[in-house]
Coordinates of C-alpha atoms and ligand atoms in Angstrom, one line a residue:
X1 CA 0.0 0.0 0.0
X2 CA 1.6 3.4 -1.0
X3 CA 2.0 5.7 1.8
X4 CA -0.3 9.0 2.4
X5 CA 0.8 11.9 0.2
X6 CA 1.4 14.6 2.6
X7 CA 3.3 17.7 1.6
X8 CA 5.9 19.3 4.5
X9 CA 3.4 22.6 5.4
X10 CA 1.0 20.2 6.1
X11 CA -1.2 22.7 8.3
X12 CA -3.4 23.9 5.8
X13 CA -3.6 21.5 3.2
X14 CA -5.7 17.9 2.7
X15 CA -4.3 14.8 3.1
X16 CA -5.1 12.4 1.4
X17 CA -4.5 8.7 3.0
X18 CA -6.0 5.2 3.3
X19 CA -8.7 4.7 5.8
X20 CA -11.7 2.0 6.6
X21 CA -14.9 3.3 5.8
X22 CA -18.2 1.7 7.2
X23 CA -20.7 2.2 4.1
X24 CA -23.1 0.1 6.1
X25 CA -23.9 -1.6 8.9
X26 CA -23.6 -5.4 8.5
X27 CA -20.8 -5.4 6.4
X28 CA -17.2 -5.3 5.7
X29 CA -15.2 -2.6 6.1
X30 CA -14.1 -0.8 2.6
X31 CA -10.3 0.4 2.9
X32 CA -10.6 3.2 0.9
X33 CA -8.8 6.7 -0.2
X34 CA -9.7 9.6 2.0
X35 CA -9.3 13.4 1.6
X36 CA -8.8 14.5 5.3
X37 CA -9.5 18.2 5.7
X38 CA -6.6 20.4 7.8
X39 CA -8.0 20.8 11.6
X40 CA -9.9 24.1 12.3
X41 CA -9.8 26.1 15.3
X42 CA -9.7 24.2 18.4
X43 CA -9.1 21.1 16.4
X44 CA -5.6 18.8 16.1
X45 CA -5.2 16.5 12.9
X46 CA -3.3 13.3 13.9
X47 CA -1.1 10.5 12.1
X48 CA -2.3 7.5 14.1
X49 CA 0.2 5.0 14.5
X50 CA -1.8 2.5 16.2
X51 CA -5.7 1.6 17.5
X52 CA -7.3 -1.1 19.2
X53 CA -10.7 -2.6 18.7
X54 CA -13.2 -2.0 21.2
X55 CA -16.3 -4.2 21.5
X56 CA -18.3 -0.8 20.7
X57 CA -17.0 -0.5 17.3
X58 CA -18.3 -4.1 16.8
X59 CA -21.7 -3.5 17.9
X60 CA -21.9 -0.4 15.3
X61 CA -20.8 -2.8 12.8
X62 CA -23.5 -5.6 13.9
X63 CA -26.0 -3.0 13.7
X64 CA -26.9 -2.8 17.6
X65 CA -25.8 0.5 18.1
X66 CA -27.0 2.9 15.7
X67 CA -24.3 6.1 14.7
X68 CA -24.7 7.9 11.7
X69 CA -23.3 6.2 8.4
X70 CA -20.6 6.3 6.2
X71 CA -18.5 6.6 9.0
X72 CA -15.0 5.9 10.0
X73 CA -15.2 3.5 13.4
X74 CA -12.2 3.8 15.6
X75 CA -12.1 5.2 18.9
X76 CA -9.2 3.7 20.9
X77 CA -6.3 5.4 19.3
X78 CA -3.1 6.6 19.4
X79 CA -0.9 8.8 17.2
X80 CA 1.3 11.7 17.0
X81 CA 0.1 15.4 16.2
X82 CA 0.6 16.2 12.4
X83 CA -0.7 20.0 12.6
X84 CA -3.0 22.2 14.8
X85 CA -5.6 24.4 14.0
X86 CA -5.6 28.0 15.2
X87 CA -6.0 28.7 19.4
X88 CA -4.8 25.0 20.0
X89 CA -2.5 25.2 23.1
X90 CA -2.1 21.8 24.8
X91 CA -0.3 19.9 22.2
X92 CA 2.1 21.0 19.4
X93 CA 3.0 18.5 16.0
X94 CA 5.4 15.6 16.9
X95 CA 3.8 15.2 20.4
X96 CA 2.7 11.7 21.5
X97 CA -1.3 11.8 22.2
X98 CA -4.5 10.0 22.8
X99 CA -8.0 10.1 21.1
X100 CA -11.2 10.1 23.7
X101 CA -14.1 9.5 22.9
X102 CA -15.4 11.3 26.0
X103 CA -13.8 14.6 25.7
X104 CA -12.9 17.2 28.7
X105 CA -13.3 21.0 27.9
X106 CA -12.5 22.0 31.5
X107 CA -15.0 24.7 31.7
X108 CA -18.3 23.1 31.4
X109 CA -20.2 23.2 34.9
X110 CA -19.9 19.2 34.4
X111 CA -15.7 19.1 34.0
X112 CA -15.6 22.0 36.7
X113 CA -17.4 19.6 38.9
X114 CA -15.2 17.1 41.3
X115 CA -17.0 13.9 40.4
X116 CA -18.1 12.1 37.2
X117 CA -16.3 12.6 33.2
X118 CA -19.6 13.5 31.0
X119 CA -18.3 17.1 29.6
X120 CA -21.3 18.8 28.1
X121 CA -19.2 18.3 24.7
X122 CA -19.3 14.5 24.5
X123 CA -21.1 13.4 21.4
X124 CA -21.2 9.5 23.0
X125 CA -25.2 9.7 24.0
X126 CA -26.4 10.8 20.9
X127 CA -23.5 11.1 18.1
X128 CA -23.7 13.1 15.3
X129 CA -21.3 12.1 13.3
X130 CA -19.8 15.4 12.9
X131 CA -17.6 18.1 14.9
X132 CA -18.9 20.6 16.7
X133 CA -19.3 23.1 14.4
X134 CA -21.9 20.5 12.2
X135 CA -19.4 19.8 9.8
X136 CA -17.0 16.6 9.0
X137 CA -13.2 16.5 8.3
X138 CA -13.7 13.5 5.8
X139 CA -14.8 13.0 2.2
X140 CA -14.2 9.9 0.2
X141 CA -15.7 9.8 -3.5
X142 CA -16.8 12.5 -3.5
X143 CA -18.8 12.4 0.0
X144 CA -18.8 13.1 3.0
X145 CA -17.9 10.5 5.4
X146 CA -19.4 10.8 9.5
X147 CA -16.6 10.4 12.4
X148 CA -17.3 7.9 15.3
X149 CA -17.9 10.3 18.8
X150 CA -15.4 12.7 17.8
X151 CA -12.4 10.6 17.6
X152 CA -12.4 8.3 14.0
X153 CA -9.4 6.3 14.9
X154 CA -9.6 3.3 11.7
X155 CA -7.6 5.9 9.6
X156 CA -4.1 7.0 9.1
X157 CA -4.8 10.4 9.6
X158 CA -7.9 11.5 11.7
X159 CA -8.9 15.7 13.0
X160 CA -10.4 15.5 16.7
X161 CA -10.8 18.5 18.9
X162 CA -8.5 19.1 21.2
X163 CA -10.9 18.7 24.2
X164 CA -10.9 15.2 23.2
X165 CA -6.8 14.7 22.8
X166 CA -4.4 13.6 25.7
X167 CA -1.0 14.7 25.7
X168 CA 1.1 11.3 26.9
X169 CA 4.8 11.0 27.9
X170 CA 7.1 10.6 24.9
X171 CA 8.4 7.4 26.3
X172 CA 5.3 5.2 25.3
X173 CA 5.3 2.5 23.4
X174 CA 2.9 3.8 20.7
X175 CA 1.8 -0.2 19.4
X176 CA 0.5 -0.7 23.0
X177 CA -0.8 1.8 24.7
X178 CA -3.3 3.0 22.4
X179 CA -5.7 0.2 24.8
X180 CA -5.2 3.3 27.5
X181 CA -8.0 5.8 25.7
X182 CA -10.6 3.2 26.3
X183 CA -10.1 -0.2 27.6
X184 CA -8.1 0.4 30.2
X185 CA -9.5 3.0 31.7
X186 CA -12.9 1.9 31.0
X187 CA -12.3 -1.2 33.3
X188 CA -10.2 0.1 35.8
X189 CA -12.3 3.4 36.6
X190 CA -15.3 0.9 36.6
X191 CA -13.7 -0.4 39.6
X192 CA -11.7 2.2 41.1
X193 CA -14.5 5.3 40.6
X194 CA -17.5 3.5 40.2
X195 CA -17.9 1.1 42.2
X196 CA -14.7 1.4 44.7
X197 CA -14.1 -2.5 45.2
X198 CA -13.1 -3.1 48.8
X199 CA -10.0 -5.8 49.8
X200 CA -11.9 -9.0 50.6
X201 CA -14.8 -8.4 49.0
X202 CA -16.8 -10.6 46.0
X203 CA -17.1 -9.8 43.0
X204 CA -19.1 -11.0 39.7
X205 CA -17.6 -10.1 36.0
X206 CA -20.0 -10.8 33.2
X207 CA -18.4 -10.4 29.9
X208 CA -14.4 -11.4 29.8
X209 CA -13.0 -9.2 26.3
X210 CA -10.8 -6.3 26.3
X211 CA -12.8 -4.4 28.8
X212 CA -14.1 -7.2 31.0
X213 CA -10.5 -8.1 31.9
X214 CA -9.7 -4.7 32.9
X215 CA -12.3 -5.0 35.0
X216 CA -10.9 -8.1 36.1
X217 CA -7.3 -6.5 36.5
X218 CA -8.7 -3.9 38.9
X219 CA -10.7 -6.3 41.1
X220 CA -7.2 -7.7 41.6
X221 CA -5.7 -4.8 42.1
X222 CA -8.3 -3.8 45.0
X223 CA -7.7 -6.8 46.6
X224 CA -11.2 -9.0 45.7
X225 CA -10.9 -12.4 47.5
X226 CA -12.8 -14.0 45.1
X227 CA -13.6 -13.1 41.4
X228 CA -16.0 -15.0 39.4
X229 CA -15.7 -14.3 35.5
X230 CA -18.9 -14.6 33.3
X231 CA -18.8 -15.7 29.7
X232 CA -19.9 -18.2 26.9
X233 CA -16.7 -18.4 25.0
X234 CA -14.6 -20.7 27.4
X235 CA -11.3 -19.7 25.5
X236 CA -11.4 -16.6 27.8
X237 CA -11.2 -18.5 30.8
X238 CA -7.6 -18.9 30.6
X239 CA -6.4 -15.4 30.2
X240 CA -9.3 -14.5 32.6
X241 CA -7.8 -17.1 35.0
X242 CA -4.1 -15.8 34.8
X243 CA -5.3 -12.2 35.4
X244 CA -7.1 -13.1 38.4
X245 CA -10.5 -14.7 38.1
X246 CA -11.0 -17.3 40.5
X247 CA -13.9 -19.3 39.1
X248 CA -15.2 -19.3 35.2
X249 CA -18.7 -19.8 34.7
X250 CA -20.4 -20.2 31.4
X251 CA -23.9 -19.9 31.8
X252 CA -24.8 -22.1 28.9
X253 CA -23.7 -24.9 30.7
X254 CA -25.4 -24.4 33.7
X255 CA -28.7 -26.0 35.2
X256 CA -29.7 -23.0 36.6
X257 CA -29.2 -19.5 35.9
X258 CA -26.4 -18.2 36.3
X259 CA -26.9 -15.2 38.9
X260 CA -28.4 -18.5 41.0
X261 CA -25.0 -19.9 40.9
X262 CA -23.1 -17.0 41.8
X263 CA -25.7 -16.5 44.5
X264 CA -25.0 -20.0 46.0
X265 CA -21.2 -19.9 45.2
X266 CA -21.0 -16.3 47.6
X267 CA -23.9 -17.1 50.3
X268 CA -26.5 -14.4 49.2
X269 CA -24.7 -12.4 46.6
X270 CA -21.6 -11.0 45.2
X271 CA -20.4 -7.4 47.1
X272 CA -20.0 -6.0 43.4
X273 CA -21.0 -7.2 40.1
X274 CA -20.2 -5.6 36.6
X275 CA -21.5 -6.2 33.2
X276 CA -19.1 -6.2 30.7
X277 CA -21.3 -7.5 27.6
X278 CA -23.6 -5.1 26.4
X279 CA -27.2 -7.0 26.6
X280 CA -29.9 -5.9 29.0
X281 CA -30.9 -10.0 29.9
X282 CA -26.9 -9.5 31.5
X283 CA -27.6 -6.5 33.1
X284 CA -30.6 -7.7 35.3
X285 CA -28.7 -11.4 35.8
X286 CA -25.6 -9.2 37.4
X287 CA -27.6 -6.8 39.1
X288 CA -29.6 -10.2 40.4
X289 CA -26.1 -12.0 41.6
X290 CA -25.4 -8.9 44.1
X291 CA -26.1 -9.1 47.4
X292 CA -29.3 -7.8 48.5
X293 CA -28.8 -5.2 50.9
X294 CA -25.0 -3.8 49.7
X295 CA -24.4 -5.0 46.3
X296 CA -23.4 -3.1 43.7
X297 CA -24.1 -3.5 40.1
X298 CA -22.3 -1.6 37.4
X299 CA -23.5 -1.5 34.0
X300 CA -20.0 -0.8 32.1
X301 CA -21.5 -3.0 28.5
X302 CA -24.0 -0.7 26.3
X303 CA -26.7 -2.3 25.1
X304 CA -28.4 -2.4 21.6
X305 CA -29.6 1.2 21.1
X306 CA -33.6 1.5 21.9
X307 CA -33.3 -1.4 24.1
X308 CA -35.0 -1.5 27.3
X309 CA -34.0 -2.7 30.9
X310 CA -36.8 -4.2 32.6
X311 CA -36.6 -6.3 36.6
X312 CA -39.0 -6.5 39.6
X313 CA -38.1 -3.1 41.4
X314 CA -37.9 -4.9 44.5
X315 CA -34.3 -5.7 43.2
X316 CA -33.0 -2.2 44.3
X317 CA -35.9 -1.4 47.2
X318 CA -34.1 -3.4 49.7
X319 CA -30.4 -1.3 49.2
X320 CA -28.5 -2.7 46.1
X321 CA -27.8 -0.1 43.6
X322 CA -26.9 -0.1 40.0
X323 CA -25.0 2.5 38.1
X324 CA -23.5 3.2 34.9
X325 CA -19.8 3.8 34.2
X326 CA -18.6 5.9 30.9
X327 CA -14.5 5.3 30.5
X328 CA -14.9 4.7 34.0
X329 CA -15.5 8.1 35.0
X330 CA -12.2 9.5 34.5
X331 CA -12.2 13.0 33.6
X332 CA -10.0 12.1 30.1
X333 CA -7.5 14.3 29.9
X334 CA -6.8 14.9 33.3
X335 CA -6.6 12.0 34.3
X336 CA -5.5 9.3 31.2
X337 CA -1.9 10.6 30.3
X338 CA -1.1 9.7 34.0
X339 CA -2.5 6.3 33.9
X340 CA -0.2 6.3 31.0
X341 CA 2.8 7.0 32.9
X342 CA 2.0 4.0 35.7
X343 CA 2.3 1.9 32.8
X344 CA 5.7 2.9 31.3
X345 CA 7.1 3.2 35.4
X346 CA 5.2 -0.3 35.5
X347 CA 3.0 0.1 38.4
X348 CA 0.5 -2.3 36.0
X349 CA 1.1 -3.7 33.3
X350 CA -1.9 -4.6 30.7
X351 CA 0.0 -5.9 27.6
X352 CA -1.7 -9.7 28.2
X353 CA -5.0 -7.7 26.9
X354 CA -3.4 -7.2 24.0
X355 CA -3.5 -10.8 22.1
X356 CA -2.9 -10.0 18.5
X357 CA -1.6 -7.2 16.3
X358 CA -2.4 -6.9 12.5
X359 CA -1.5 -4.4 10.0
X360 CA -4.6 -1.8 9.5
X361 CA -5.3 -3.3 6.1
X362 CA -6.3 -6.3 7.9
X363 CA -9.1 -4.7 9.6
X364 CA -11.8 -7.1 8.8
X365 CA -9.7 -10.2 10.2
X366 CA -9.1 -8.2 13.1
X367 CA -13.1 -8.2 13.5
X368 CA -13.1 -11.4 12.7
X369 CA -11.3 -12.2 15.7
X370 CA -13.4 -10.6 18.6
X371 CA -16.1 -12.9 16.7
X372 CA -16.0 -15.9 18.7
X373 CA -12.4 -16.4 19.0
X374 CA -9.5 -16.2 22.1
X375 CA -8.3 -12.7 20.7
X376 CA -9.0 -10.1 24.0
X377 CA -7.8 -6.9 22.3
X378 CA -6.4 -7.0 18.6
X379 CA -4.4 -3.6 18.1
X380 CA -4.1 -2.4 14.3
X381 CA -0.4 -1.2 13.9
X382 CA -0.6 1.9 10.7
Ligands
LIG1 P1 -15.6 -7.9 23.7 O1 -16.4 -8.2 22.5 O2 -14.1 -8.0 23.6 O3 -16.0 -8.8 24.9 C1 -17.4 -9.1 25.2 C2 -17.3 -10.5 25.9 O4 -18.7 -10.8 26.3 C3 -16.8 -11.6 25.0 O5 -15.8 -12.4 25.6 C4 -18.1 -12.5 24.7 O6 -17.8 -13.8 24.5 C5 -18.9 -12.2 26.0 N1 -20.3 -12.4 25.8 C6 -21.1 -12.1 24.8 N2 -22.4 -12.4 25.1 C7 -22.4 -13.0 26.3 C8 -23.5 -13.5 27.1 N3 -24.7 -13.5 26.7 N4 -23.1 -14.0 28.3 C9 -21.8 -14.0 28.7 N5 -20.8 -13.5 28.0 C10 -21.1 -13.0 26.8 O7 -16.0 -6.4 24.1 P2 -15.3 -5.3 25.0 O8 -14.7 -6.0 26.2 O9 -14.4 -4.4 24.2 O10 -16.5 -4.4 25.5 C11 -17.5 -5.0 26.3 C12 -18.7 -4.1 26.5 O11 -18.3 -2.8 27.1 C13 -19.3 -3.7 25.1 O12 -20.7 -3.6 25.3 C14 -18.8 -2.3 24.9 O13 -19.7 -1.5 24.0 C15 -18.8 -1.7 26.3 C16 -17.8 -0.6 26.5 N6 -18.2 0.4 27.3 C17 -17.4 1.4 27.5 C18 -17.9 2.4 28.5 O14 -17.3 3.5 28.7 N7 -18.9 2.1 29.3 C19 -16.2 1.6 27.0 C20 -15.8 0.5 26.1 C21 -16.6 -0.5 25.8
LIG2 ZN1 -16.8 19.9 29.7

């Protein structure tokens, strides 16, 4: 594949460069030429050099979650600054960053607030495709193409504002730690923010991929005497095992449902439970395996878009509580570039979540391999 064509003043001209473009829901991914438009103001255009898969990106191409179409998927990315539009001051070209799909604009009354991570920019809830200023940075034939939340990582060159870029330290290792702008954090913060796992405590995973294990990495990390891992491809349960999970339950080969059996397995209920999946029939059997009085459910999976959750509300009456965690309510930028840094002064370290690395090209194997298979995260290298 010939590389992009990209002048030296790069700033204000279009590059034009391979990326994957989803036509459709339902189908393969078209590698295409793109025209990618030079960032406007408040707005950084980025080489990516690499970007994992994230179980969202393969519910938007199953058709369970609905975002505008043609679009470029992508969301867990990392690359280095190739130009900056004008009254962009936290990163300069040749830095190191991450893309966020939740982004931080420090000024909303939601970022000035202590808790929680949903700045009243995010485009997550109800994407539109485009950035703020209703237009998009890519055309391809002739059209124009929609970006995925703001970020559009399945491209070698993507434009994302910078309220929604992280700075990192210019020691990463840029084919692994793109996992950090959503995985990771996603699972740890589930545990860390959301929930706040205690040291002895029980705890339920449903759902063992990319994020679940993070999850599971964080339970670990709290100090969980006993994690159970959920899920019905048993070629998890090894990786799930080595990272921590105590017992691996796949509910298809049960006699009972499964919440029943985590239920009997803990005396009454786990201390926290997560789901991991993205199915509302999950949600209710996690939020059903908690204990009754101070279990804690949290919803990290999204479900099909319209869905509905639906249980006896004397689940919650008698004290347990379910919430919902969004890249596990770390405020993005502030907070993201120093997980970052843990990782390269190895306070954790989450390469086993990475299991596979394919050249961008092979983007359709790649999804191929969160089908069904033992991949956890598959990490496209540009
Ligand atoms: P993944 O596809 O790598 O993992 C999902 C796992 O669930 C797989 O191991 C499946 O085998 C398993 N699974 C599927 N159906 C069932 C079932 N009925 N019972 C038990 N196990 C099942 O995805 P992922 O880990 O990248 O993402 C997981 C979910 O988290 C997904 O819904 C995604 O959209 C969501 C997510 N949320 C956030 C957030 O900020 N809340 C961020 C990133 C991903
Ligand atoms: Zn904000």
């Amino acid at each position: 594949m010939e590389q992009a064509e990209i002048s030296t003043e790069t700033s204000s001209t279009v590059i034009t460069c391979w990326a994957a473009i989803a036509w459709t829901a339902n189908a393969p991914l078209s590698i295409e030429k793109v025209e990618v438009d030079p960032p406007k103001p408040g707005e950084v255009r980025i080489k990516i050099i690499s970007s994992g898969l994230c179980g969202t990106d393969k519910h938007i191409l199953d058709g369970k979650n609905k975002v505008p179409l043609p679009a470029i998927l992508g969301h867990e990315g990392a690359g280095i600054v190739e130009s900056i539009g004008e009254g962009v001051t936290s990163v300069k070209p040749g830095d190191k960053v991450l893309t966020f799909p939740i982004p931080e604009c420090k000024e909303c009354q939601f970022c000035l607030h202590p808790k929680g991570n949903m700045c009243l920019k995010e485009k997550v809830l109800s994407p539109t495709g485009l950035m703020l200023d209703g237009t998009s940075r890519f055309t391809c034939r002739g059209r124009k193409i929609y970006n995925l939340f703001g970020t559009s990582t399945f491209t070698e060159y993507t434009v994302v504002h910078e309220i929604a870029v992280g700075k990192i330290d210019a020691a990463a290792p840029m084919d692994k730690v793109c996992i950090m702008s959503c995985a990771v954090p996603t699972g740890f913060g589930a545990v860390f923010n959301t929930a706040r796992v205690t040291p002895g405590s029980t705890c339920v995973v449903f759902g063992l991929g990319g994020v679940g294990l993070a999850v599971v990495m964080g339970c670990k990390a709290s100090g969980a005497s006993r994690i159970i891992g959920v899920d019905i491809n048993e070629k998890k349960f090894p990786p799930a095992r080595a990272l921590g999970v105590t017992d691996c339950l796949n509910p298809r080969n049960l006699k009972k449902p499964v919440q029943e059996v985590v239920k009997e397995m803990t005396g009454g209920g786990v201390d926290f439970a997560f789901e991991v999946i993205g199915n509302t029939d999950t949600v209710v059997a996690a939020l059903e395996s908690c204990h009754m009085s101070y279990g804690v459910c949290v919803m990290v999976g999204e479900s099909p878009s319209n869905s509905r959750l639906s249980f006896d509300p004397i689940l919650l009456l008698p004290e347990r509580s379910l919430k919902g965690s969004i890249m596990g309510e770390y405020k993005t930028r502030s907070c993201i570039p120093k997980l970052v840094t843990d990782y390269i002064q190895k306070k954790f370290n989450t390469d086993p979540l990475i299991t596979h690395q394919l050249p961008f090209q092979k983007i359709n194997e790649a999804f191929e391999l969160l089908h069904g298979g033992y991949c956890i995260r598959c990490v496209l290298l540009f």
